């Protein structure tokens, strides 16, 4: 018989309602044998007591239901974000606050390049904080006129490139008639590209050669470090192209004995017809492993609110900007939903604007009538501007929501003042309304859009503090216990994994977040500041200090 190890802790928060707290947890073969007192667990027979966590607090390993492991690869490029941010090795990078500062950081990177043909690649640009200034190709031509230069926005939905990049991609010409390609007075593209349809052709020329979505092998390893540092043991990669080489690499890396996370990548909807996509995803499901869960689809319906590319219902954008972009035709969306339901494939849909959310609700209802499934758990991701009526309808349709709680901190002030105005900004990411409407709910970071950190995400949902320090939408705050549930069992439920992870109880995976303090006993305003010692994943121990 395999060895049984009993870990003691200062406190174990189980998320199991029949035994919400414990002092000890028994692990055998990477699974939880039980949680309770030492004397209770000793009834299983010979056990080895391990007291390394005796002064720690254990929780279920955090489950991030919406992230992109591409962040691991992005750290090989130039950080151009507004906020200070820690990289996978723990180094803190300062934010850049002006267009000139962005250009200067890119110029420094350009000067360090030895290959004259190498591109200069930046990421996390946030122009809305720079008086909503558009970075033009002329700005980026100051970095180089001989190299391609490209910078990805924080939202991931917009990219700015220089003249050379447009030239290499064959796009430096007049006659473009696409809402995602703004034109200057000379009739040529300004260098701003909105949406994957127009960003993808330029991506390879500006250093985003993996379709702006997939992590390379080094990036997949880097991102795992971020997971351990934040207590995350299961994470989605919520939009991957998943070509054959990428899938092979993911299988190989995640199968390594010391790879510390369970990864659940969703296949991006573009690039294949609806029947081909569903057929491909069904085939992928058959090669899943414990640490690589394949077989799901991600659909993106609209763009970004702060990028003014999300689809909003009347009265539209507060500052009068034109409505955003549709990323999928209604007929294509309907076909995908029908085929996925018929094949038993789970679908998560990105909807930022309330008009995009409405389209998904309207198309799912007839698809469910044609292909009934009482436990499909199709999930609205972000779903930021949904109102109470939409949440109620989502609940009736058996949907889940995964709300972007972090977004309220990072862009709440800008939404209040600029994008959607006070009324709608106050109810964005309406966690309280979602729960009261009976919708199963998770909350997320959308890393790299905002930094991975489930405790920060819980803090954001509990306090609803904006970057300027205001409470925005007091009525939509939720309690600490509800927020902790959302980053454990809530997220696990949206992934159909609630029978395996999300709580510390008999039979589940031995996945733990190891904390230095009790999140249920601290000041809710300090929830985000609780240090993470590391993780236990499938019974394997990963101290953050040893990464």
Coordinates of C-alpha atoms in Angstrom, one line a residue:
X1 CA 0.0 0.0 0.0
X2 CA 1.2 3.5 -0.8
X3 CA 2.4 5.8 2.0
X4 CA -0.2 8.0 3.7
X5 CA 1.1 11.4 4.7
X6 CA -0.8 13.6 7.2
X7 CA -0.1 17.3 7.0
X8 CA -0.8 19.5 9.9
X9 CA -1.7 23.2 9.5
X10 CA -2.6 26.1 11.6
X11 CA -5.9 26.0 9.8
X12 CA -7.3 24.2 6.8
X13 CA -10.2 26.0 5.0
X14 CA -11.7 23.1 3.1
X15 CA -14.6 24.7 1.1
X16 CA -16.5 21.5 2.0
X17 CA -19.7 22.6 3.7
X18 CA -20.0 19.4 5.8
X19 CA -16.6 20.1 7.4
X20 CA -15.5 23.7 6.6
X21 CA -12.4 23.7 8.7
X22 CA -9.8 21.1 9.8
X23 CA -6.4 20.9 11.4
X24 CA -5.0 17.9 9.4
X25 CA -5.3 16.5 5.9
X26 CA -4.3 13.0 4.8
X27 CA -2.8 12.4 1.3
X28 CA -2.3 9.1 -0.5
X29 CA -1.3 8.7 -4.1
X30 CA -1.7 12.4 -4.8
X31 CA -5.3 12.4 -3.6
X32 CA -7.0 13.5 -0.4
X33 CA -7.8 10.6 1.9
X34 CA -9.6 12.8 4.4
X35 CA -9.5 16.1 6.4
X36 CA -10.1 16.4 10.1
X37 CA -8.2 15.9 13.3
X38 CA -5.1 13.8 13.6
X39 CA -6.8 11.1 15.6
X40 CA -9.5 10.8 13.0
X41 CA -7.0 10.4 10.2
X42 CA -5.0 7.9 12.1
X43 CA -7.9 5.5 11.9
X44 CA -6.8 4.8 8.3
X45 CA -3.8 2.9 9.7
X46 CA -0.1 3.8 9.5
X47 CA 0.4 7.4 8.6
X48 CA 3.5 9.7 8.5
X49 CA 3.0 13.1 10.1
X50 CA 4.5 16.0 8.2
X51 CA 4.5 19.3 10.1
X52 CA 6.1 21.5 7.5
X53 CA 2.8 23.5 7.2
X54 CA 2.1 23.6 10.9
X55 CA 2.3 27.4 10.9
X56 CA 0.6 27.8 7.5
X57 CA -3.0 28.0 6.3
X58 CA -4.1 25.6 3.7
X59 CA -6.9 26.2 1.1
X60 CA -7.9 24.3 -1.9
X61 CA -5.5 25.1 -4.7
X62 CA -6.8 28.2 -6.5
X63 CA -8.5 27.6 -9.8
X64 CA -8.1 30.4 -12.4
X65 CA -10.9 30.0 -14.9
X66 CA -9.8 32.6 -17.4
X67 CA -6.1 33.3 -18.2
X68 CA -3.7 32.9 -21.1
X69 CA -0.4 31.1 -20.6
X70 CA 1.0 33.3 -23.4
X71 CA 2.0 35.7 -20.6
X72 CA 4.9 33.4 -19.9
X73 CA 6.2 34.1 -23.4
X74 CA 5.3 37.8 -23.3
X75 CA 7.9 38.4 -20.6
X76 CA 10.6 37.8 -23.2
X77 CA 9.3 41.0 -24.8
X78 CA 9.3 44.7 -23.6
X79 CA 6.9 45.5 -20.8
X80 CA 5.0 48.7 -21.6
X81 CA 2.2 48.6 -19.0
X82 CA 1.0 51.5 -16.9
X83 CA 1.1 49.6 -13.6
X84 CA 4.2 48.2 -11.9
X85 CA 4.2 44.4 -12.4
X86 CA 6.3 41.4 -11.2
X87 CA 7.7 38.9 -13.7
X88 CA 7.8 35.1 -13.2
X89 CA 11.1 35.4 -11.4
X90 CA 9.7 37.9 -9.0
X91 CA 11.4 41.0 -10.4
X92 CA 9.2 44.2 -10.3
X93 CA 9.0 46.2 -13.5
X94 CA 8.0 49.8 -13.2
X95 CA 5.0 51.1 -15.3
X96 CA 5.4 53.6 -18.1
X97 CA 3.2 56.7 -18.0
X98 CA 3.6 58.5 -21.3
X99 CA 3.9 57.8 -25.0
X100 CA 7.5 59.2 -24.8
X101 CA 8.3 56.8 -21.9
X102 CA 6.9 53.9 -24.0
X103 CA 9.0 54.9 -27.0
X104 CA 12.1 55.3 -24.8
X105 CA 11.7 51.9 -23.3
X106 CA 11.3 50.4 -26.8
X107 CA 14.3 52.4 -28.0
X108 CA 16.5 51.0 -25.2
X109 CA 15.4 47.4 -26.2
X110 CA 16.1 48.2 -29.9
X111 CA 19.6 49.4 -29.1
X112 CA 20.4 46.1 -27.4
X113 CA 19.5 44.0 -30.5
X114 CA 22.3 42.6 -32.5
X115 CA 20.3 41.1 -35.3
X116 CA 19.5 43.9 -37.8
X117 CA 16.3 42.1 -38.9
X118 CA 15.0 41.4 -35.4
X119 CA 11.7 43.0 -34.5
X120 CA 11.0 45.1 -31.4
X121 CA 8.0 43.7 -29.5
X122 CA 6.2 45.3 -26.6
X123 CA 3.1 44.3 -24.6
X124 CA 0.6 45.6 -22.1
X125 CA 0.2 49.1 -23.6
X126 CA -2.7 51.0 -21.9
X127 CA -3.4 54.3 -23.8
X128 CA -6.6 55.0 -22.0
X129 CA -4.5 56.1 -19.0
X130 CA -2.5 58.4 -21.3
X131 CA -5.6 60.7 -22.0
X132 CA -6.8 58.0 -24.4
X133 CA -4.0 58.9 -26.8
X134 CA -3.6 56.6 -29.9
X135 CA -0.1 55.4 -30.5
X136 CA 0.6 55.9 -34.2
X137 CA 3.0 54.4 -36.6
X138 CA 4.9 57.7 -36.6
X139 CA 5.4 57.3 -32.8
X140 CA 6.8 53.8 -33.3
X141 CA 8.9 54.9 -36.3
X142 CA 10.9 56.8 -33.6
X143 CA 12.0 53.4 -32.3
X144 CA 13.1 52.2 -35.8
X145 CA 12.4 52.7 -39.4
X146 CA 14.3 49.7 -40.5
X147 CA 12.9 47.1 -38.0
X148 CA 9.3 46.1 -37.5
X149 CA 8.0 47.4 -34.2
X150 CA 4.7 46.2 -32.6
X151 CA 3.1 46.7 -29.2
X152 CA 0.2 44.7 -27.9
X153 CA -2.5 46.5 -25.8
X154 CA -3.3 45.4 -22.3
X155 CA -6.7 44.1 -23.5
X156 CA -5.0 41.9 -26.1
X157 CA -7.6 43.2 -28.6
X158 CA -5.5 46.0 -30.2
X159 CA -2.0 46.3 -31.5
X160 CA 0.0 49.3 -32.7
X161 CA 2.8 48.8 -35.3
X162 CA 5.2 51.0 -37.1
X163 CA 5.5 51.7 -40.8
X164 CA 8.0 48.9 -41.5
X165 CA 5.7 46.3 -39.9
X166 CA 2.8 47.4 -42.2
X167 CA 5.1 47.4 -45.1
X168 CA 6.3 43.8 -44.4
X169 CA 2.7 42.6 -44.0
X170 CA 1.7 44.2 -47.3
X171 CA -0.7 46.6 -45.5
X172 CA 1.0 49.9 -46.2
X173 CA -1.5 50.9 -48.9
X174 CA -4.6 52.9 -49.4
X175 CA -8.0 51.4 -50.0
X176 CA -8.5 49.5 -46.7
X177 CA -12.2 49.3 -45.8
X178 CA -12.2 47.5 -42.5
X179 CA -13.4 48.9 -39.1
X180 CA -10.4 47.4 -37.4
X181 CA -7.9 49.4 -39.6
X182 CA -8.2 53.1 -38.9
X183 CA -6.9 55.3 -41.6
X184 CA -5.0 58.6 -41.5
X185 CA -5.5 61.7 -43.6
X186 CA -3.2 60.2 -46.2
X187 CA -5.5 57.2 -46.6
X188 CA -2.9 54.9 -45.1
X189 CA -3.3 52.8 -41.9
X190 CA -2.5 54.8 -38.8
X191 CA -0.7 51.8 -37.3
X192 CA -3.5 50.8 -35.0
X193 CA -5.0 47.4 -35.6
X194 CA -8.2 46.2 -33.8
X195 CA -9.2 42.6 -33.5
X196 CA -7.6 39.2 -34.3
X197 CA -8.7 39.4 -38.0
X198 CA -6.3 42.3 -38.7
X199 CA -3.7 41.7 -36.0
X200 CA -2.9 38.2 -36.9
X201 CA -1.4 38.9 -40.4
X202 CA 1.0 41.4 -38.9
X203 CA 1.9 39.4 -35.8
X204 CA 4.7 37.3 -37.2
X205 CA 6.5 40.4 -38.4
X206 CA 6.5 42.1 -35.0
X207 CA 7.6 39.1 -32.8
X208 CA 4.2 37.6 -32.1
X209 CA 4.8 34.6 -34.3
X210 CA 2.6 32.3 -32.3
X211 CA -0.7 33.8 -33.5
X212 CA -0.8 36.2 -30.5
X213 CA -2.2 33.3 -28.4
X214 CA 0.0 30.3 -27.8
X215 CA 2.9 30.2 -25.3
X216 CA 6.1 28.6 -26.5
X217 CA 7.8 25.9 -24.3
X218 CA 9.8 28.5 -22.3
X219 CA 6.7 30.5 -21.8
X220 CA 4.7 27.5 -20.6
X221 CA 7.4 26.9 -18.0
X222 CA 7.6 30.6 -17.0
X223 CA 3.8 30.8 -16.5
X224 CA 3.9 27.9 -14.2
X225 CA 6.2 29.9 -11.9
X226 CA 3.5 32.6 -11.7
X227 CA 1.0 30.0 -10.7
X228 CA 3.1 28.7 -7.8
X229 CA 3.8 32.2 -6.6
X230 CA 0.0 32.9 -6.5
X231 CA -1.3 29.6 -5.1
X232 CA -2.8 28.5 -8.4
X233 CA -2.9 24.8 -9.1
X234 CA -5.3 24.6 -12.0
X235 CA -5.5 27.2 -14.8
X236 CA -7.2 27.6 -18.1
X237 CA -5.5 28.8 -21.3
X238 CA -8.7 30.4 -22.6
X239 CA -7.9 30.8 -26.3
X240 CA -5.2 28.7 -27.9
X241 CA -4.7 27.8 -31.6
X242 CA -3.5 24.4 -30.4
X243 CA -1.8 23.3 -33.6
X244 CA -0.3 19.9 -33.7
X245 CA 3.2 21.0 -32.5
X246 CA 1.7 23.1 -29.7
X247 CA -0.4 20.2 -28.4
X248 CA 2.6 17.8 -28.5
X249 CA 4.7 20.4 -26.6
X250 CA 2.0 20.9 -24.0
X251 CA 1.6 17.1 -23.5
X252 CA 5.3 16.7 -23.0
X253 CA 5.9 19.6 -20.7
X254 CA 2.8 19.1 -18.5
X255 CA 3.8 15.4 -18.1
X256 CA 7.1 16.2 -16.6
X257 CA 7.3 15.0 -12.9
X258 CA 7.9 18.6 -11.6
X259 CA 5.5 20.6 -13.7
X260 CA 3.4 22.2 -11.0
X261 CA 0.0 23.0 -12.6
X262 CA -3.0 21.4 -14.3
X263 CA -3.7 23.1 -17.6
X264 CA -7.0 23.3 -19.4
X265 CA -6.6 24.9 -22.8
X266 CA -9.6 26.0 -24.9
X267 CA -9.3 25.8 -28.6
X268 CA -9.8 29.2 -30.2
X269 CA -12.8 29.4 -32.6
X270 CA -11.1 31.1 -35.6
X271 CA -9.3 29.2 -38.3
X272 CA -11.6 26.3 -38.9
X273 CA -15.2 25.9 -40.0
X274 CA -17.7 25.1 -37.2
X275 CA -17.9 21.3 -38.1
X276 CA -14.1 21.1 -38.4
X277 CA -13.6 22.9 -35.1
X278 CA -16.0 20.6 -33.2
X279 CA -14.5 17.5 -34.8
X280 CA -10.9 18.6 -33.9
X281 CA -11.8 19.3 -30.3
X282 CA -13.6 16.0 -29.9
X283 CA -10.5 14.2 -31.1
X284 CA -8.3 16.2 -28.7
X285 CA -10.4 15.2 -25.7
X286 CA -9.3 11.6 -26.3
X287 CA -5.6 12.4 -25.6
X288 CA -6.2 14.4 -22.4
X289 CA -4.2 13.6 -19.3
X290 CA -4.6 14.6 -15.7
X291 CA -2.4 17.7 -16.1
X292 CA -3.6 18.6 -19.6
X293 CA -7.4 18.7 -20.1
X294 CA -8.3 19.1 -23.7
X295 CA -11.6 19.2 -25.6
X296 CA -13.2 22.7 -25.1
X297 CA -13.9 25.7 -27.4
X298 CA -13.5 29.4 -26.8
X299 CA -15.6 31.9 -28.8
X300 CA -14.9 35.6 -28.8
X301 CA -18.0 37.6 -29.7
X302 CA -16.8 41.2 -29.3
X303 CA -13.7 43.2 -28.3
X304 CA -12.6 45.4 -25.4
X305 CA -14.6 48.1 -23.5
X306 CA -11.6 50.3 -22.8
X307 CA -10.4 49.7 -26.4
X308 CA -13.9 50.8 -27.6
X309 CA -14.2 47.6 -29.6
X310 CA -16.9 45.9 -27.4
X311 CA -20.5 45.8 -28.6
X312 CA -22.8 47.9 -26.4
X313 CA -26.5 48.2 -26.4
X314 CA -28.2 51.7 -26.4
X315 CA -27.0 54.3 -25.5
X316 CA -23.6 53.1 -26.5
X317 CA -20.3 54.6 -25.4
X318 CA -20.5 57.5 -22.9
X319 CA -18.0 59.6 -24.9
X320 CA -19.9 59.1 -28.2
X321 CA -17.4 56.7 -29.7
X322 CA -18.9 54.4 -32.4
X323 CA -20.0 50.9 -31.4
X324 CA -17.4 48.2 -31.3
X325 CA -16.7 45.1 -33.4
X326 CA -18.4 41.8 -33.9
X327 CA -15.8 39.0 -34.0
X328 CA -18.3 36.4 -35.1
X329 CA -21.4 36.4 -37.3
X330 CA -24.7 35.4 -35.6
X331 CA -25.1 32.5 -38.0
X332 CA -21.6 31.2 -37.2
X333 CA -22.2 31.5 -33.5
X334 CA -25.5 29.6 -33.8
X335 CA -24.0 26.8 -35.8
X336 CA -21.1 26.4 -33.3
X337 CA -23.5 26.3 -30.3
X338 CA -25.7 23.7 -32.0
X339 CA -22.8 21.4 -33.0
X340 CA -21.0 21.7 -29.7
X341 CA -24.2 20.8 -27.7
X342 CA -24.8 17.8 -30.0
X343 CA -21.2 16.6 -29.5
X344 CA -21.1 17.3 -25.8
X345 CA -18.3 19.9 -26.1
X346 CA -18.2 22.7 -23.6
X347 CA -18.1 26.3 -25.0
X348 CA -17.0 29.5 -23.2
X349 CA -17.8 32.7 -24.8
X350 CA -16.1 36.1 -24.4
X351 CA -18.7 38.9 -24.2
X352 CA -17.6 42.3 -22.8
X353 CA -20.5 44.4 -24.0
X354 CA -24.1 43.8 -23.1
X355 CA -25.1 43.6 -26.8
X356 CA -22.7 40.7 -27.2
X357 CA -24.0 39.0 -24.1
X358 CA -27.5 39.4 -25.5
X359 CA -26.6 37.7 -28.8
X360 CA -25.2 34.7 -27.0
X361 CA -28.3 34.3 -24.8
X362 CA -30.6 34.6 -27.8
X363 CA -28.6 32.0 -29.9
X364 CA -28.2 29.5 -27.0
X365 CA -31.9 29.2 -26.2
X366 CA -32.9 27.6 -29.5
X367 CA -29.7 25.5 -29.6
X368 CA -30.7 24.0 -26.2
X369 CA -34.2 23.3 -27.4
X370 CA -32.7 21.4 -30.3
X371 CA -30.1 19.6 -28.2
X372 CA -31.2 19.5 -24.5
X373 CA -28.4 19.2 -22.0
X374 CA -29.2 19.8 -18.4
X375 CA -25.6 20.2 -17.3
X376 CA -23.8 22.0 -20.2
X377 CA -22.3 24.8 -18.1
X378 CA -21.6 27.0 -21.1
X379 CA -20.0 30.0 -19.6
X380 CA -20.1 33.7 -20.3
X381 CA -16.6 35.0 -19.8
X382 CA -16.2 38.7 -18.7
X383 CA -19.8 39.4 -19.2
X384 CA -19.0 42.8 -17.8
X385 CA -22.0 44.9 -18.6
X386 CA -24.7 42.3 -18.1
X387 CA -27.8 43.6 -16.3
X388 CA -30.1 41.7 -13.9
X389 CA -32.4 40.5 -16.7
X390 CA -29.5 39.0 -18.5
X391 CA -28.2 37.2 -15.4
X392 CA -31.7 35.8 -14.7
X393 CA -31.9 34.5 -18.3
X394 CA -28.4 33.0 -18.1
X395 CA -29.5 31.1 -14.9
X396 CA -32.6 29.8 -16.6
X397 CA -30.5 28.6 -19.6
X398 CA -28.1 26.7 -17.3
X399 CA -25.2 29.0 -18.0
X400 CA -22.3 30.0 -15.7
X401 CA -20.6 33.4 -15.6
X402 CA -16.9 34.2 -14.9
X403 CA -16.8 37.9 -14.1
X404 CA -13.7 40.1 -14.5
X405 CA -13.4 41.3 -10.9
X406 CA -9.9 42.7 -11.4
X407 CA -11.1 44.9 -14.2
X408 CA -12.9 47.1 -11.8
X409 CA -9.6 48.1 -10.1
X410 CA -7.6 48.6 -13.2
X411 CA -10.1 50.4 -15.4
X412 CA -13.1 51.3 -13.2
X413 CA -12.3 55.0 -13.1
X414 CA -11.9 55.2 -16.9
X415 CA -15.2 53.4 -17.4
X416 CA -16.9 55.8 -14.9
X417 CA -15.5 58.9 -16.6
X418 CA -15.2 57.9 -20.2
X419 CA -16.3 54.6 -21.7
X420 CA -19.8 53.8 -20.2
X421 CA -20.5 56.5 -17.6
X422 CA -21.5 56.3 -13.9
X423 CA -24.6 54.2 -14.1
X424 CA -23.2 51.3 -16.0
X425 CA -19.7 51.5 -14.6
X426 CA -21.1 51.1 -11.1
X427 CA -22.7 47.8 -12.0
X428 CA -19.9 46.3 -14.1
X429 CA -18.9 42.8 -13.1
X430 CA -22.0 42.6 -10.9
X431 CA -21.0 39.7 -8.6
X432 CA -23.8 40.3 -6.1
X433 CA -26.5 40.4 -8.8
X434 CA -25.1 37.3 -10.4
X435 CA -25.1 35.3 -7.2
X436 CA -28.6 36.6 -6.2
X437 CA -29.8 35.6 -9.7
X438 CA -28.7 32.0 -9.1
X439 CA -26.0 32.0 -11.7
X440 CA -22.9 29.8 -10.8
X441 CA -20.1 32.3 -10.7
X442 CA -16.3 32.4 -10.9
X443 CA -14.1 35.5 -11.0
X444 CA -10.8 35.9 -12.9
X445 CA -7.7 37.9 -13.8
X446 CA -7.6 37.3 -17.6
X447 CA -3.8 37.2 -17.2
X448 CA -1.9 38.8 -18.9
X449 CA -4.6 41.5 -19.2
X450 CA -4.2 41.9 -15.5
X451 CA -1.7 40.0 -13.3
X452 CA -2.5 36.5 -12.2
X453 CA -3.3 36.5 -8.5
X454 CA -6.5 34.8 -7.2
X455 CA -6.3 36.5 -3.8
X456 CA -6.1 39.9 -5.5
X457 CA -9.1 38.9 -7.6
X458 CA -11.0 37.9 -4.5
X459 CA -10.0 41.3 -2.9
X460 CA -11.3 43.1 -6.0
X461 CA -14.7 41.4 -5.8
X462 CA -15.0 42.0 -2.0
X463 CA -14.0 45.7 -2.0
X464 CA -14.6 47.0 -5.5
X465 CA -11.9 49.6 -5.1
X466 CA -10.7 51.5 -8.3
X467 CA -7.2 52.5 -8.9
X468 CA -7.9 56.0 -7.6
X469 CA -9.2 54.5 -4.3
X470 CA -12.9 54.9 -4.7
X471 CA -15.5 52.2 -3.9
X472 CA -17.4 51.9 -7.1
X473 CA -20.6 49.9 -6.8
X474 CA -20.9 49.2 -3.1
X475 CA -24.2 47.2 -3.8
X476 CA -22.3 44.7 -6.0
X477 CA -19.7 43.7 -3.4
X478 CA -19.7 40.1 -2.1
X479 CA -18.4 38.6 1.1
X480 CA -15.0 37.1 1.7
X481 CA -16.3 33.6 1.9
X482 CA -18.2 34.1 -1.4
X483 CA -15.1 35.4 -3.1
X484 CA -12.9 32.5 -1.8
X485 CA -15.6 30.1 -3.1
X486 CA -15.5 31.8 -6.5
X487 CA -11.7 31.3 -6.9
X488 CA -12.0 27.6 -5.9
X489 CA -15.2 25.7 -6.2
X490 CA -16.8 28.4 -8.4
X491 CA -14.2 28.3 -11.0
X492 CA -13.9 24.5 -10.8
X493 CA -17.7 24.2 -11.5
X494 CA -17.4 26.3 -14.7
X495 CA -14.8 23.8 -16.0
X496 CA -16.8 20.6 -15.0
X497 CA -14.0 19.9 -12.5
X498 CA -15.9 20.4 -9.3
X499 CA -15.9 16.7 -8.6
X500 CA -12.1 16.6 -8.7
X501 CA -10.8 19.9 -7.4
X502 CA -11.9 23.1 -5.6
X503 CA -12.3 21.7 -2.1
X504 CA -10.3 19.7 0.4
X505 CA -12.4 16.5 0.8
X506 CA -12.1 12.8 0.4
X507 CA -11.3 11.6 -3.1
X508 CA -10.3 14.9 -4.6
X509 CA -6.9 15.9 -6.0
X510 CA -4.4 16.9 -3.3
X511 CA -4.2 20.4 -4.6
X512 CA -3.5 23.1 -1.9
X513 CA -2.7 26.8 -1.8
X514 CA -0.3 27.3 1.1
X515 CA -0.8 30.7 2.7
X516 CA 1.1 32.6 5.4
X517 CA -2.2 34.0 7.0
X518 CA -5.9 33.3 7.2
X519 CA -7.9 35.1 4.5
X520 CA -11.1 34.6 6.6
X521 CA -9.7 36.3 9.6
X522 CA -7.8 39.3 8.1
X523 CA -9.1 42.8 7.3
X524 CA -10.9 42.3 3.9
X525 CA -8.8 45.3 2.6
X526 CA -5.7 43.2 3.2
X527 CA -6.9 40.1 1.4
X528 CA -4.7 40.8 -1.6
X529 CA -1.6 41.1 0.6
X530 CA -1.6 37.7 2.1
X531 CA 1.8 36.0 1.3
X532 CA 1.7 32.7 -0.6
X533 CA 4.2 30.2 0.5
X534 CA 3.7 28.0 -2.5
X535 CA 1.5 25.1 -3.6
X536 CA 0.8 21.4 -3.4
X537 CA -0.4 19.9 -6.6
X538 CA -1.4 16.3 -6.9
X539 CA 0.5 15.7 -3.7
X540 CA 3.7 17.2 -5.0
X541 CA 5.1 20.2 -3.0
X542 CA 6.3 23.4 -4.7
X543 CA 7.7 26.1 -2.5
X544 CA 7.7 29.5 -4.3
X545 CA 11.1 30.3 -2.7
X546 CA 12.7 27.4 -4.6
X547 CA 11.5 28.4 -8.1

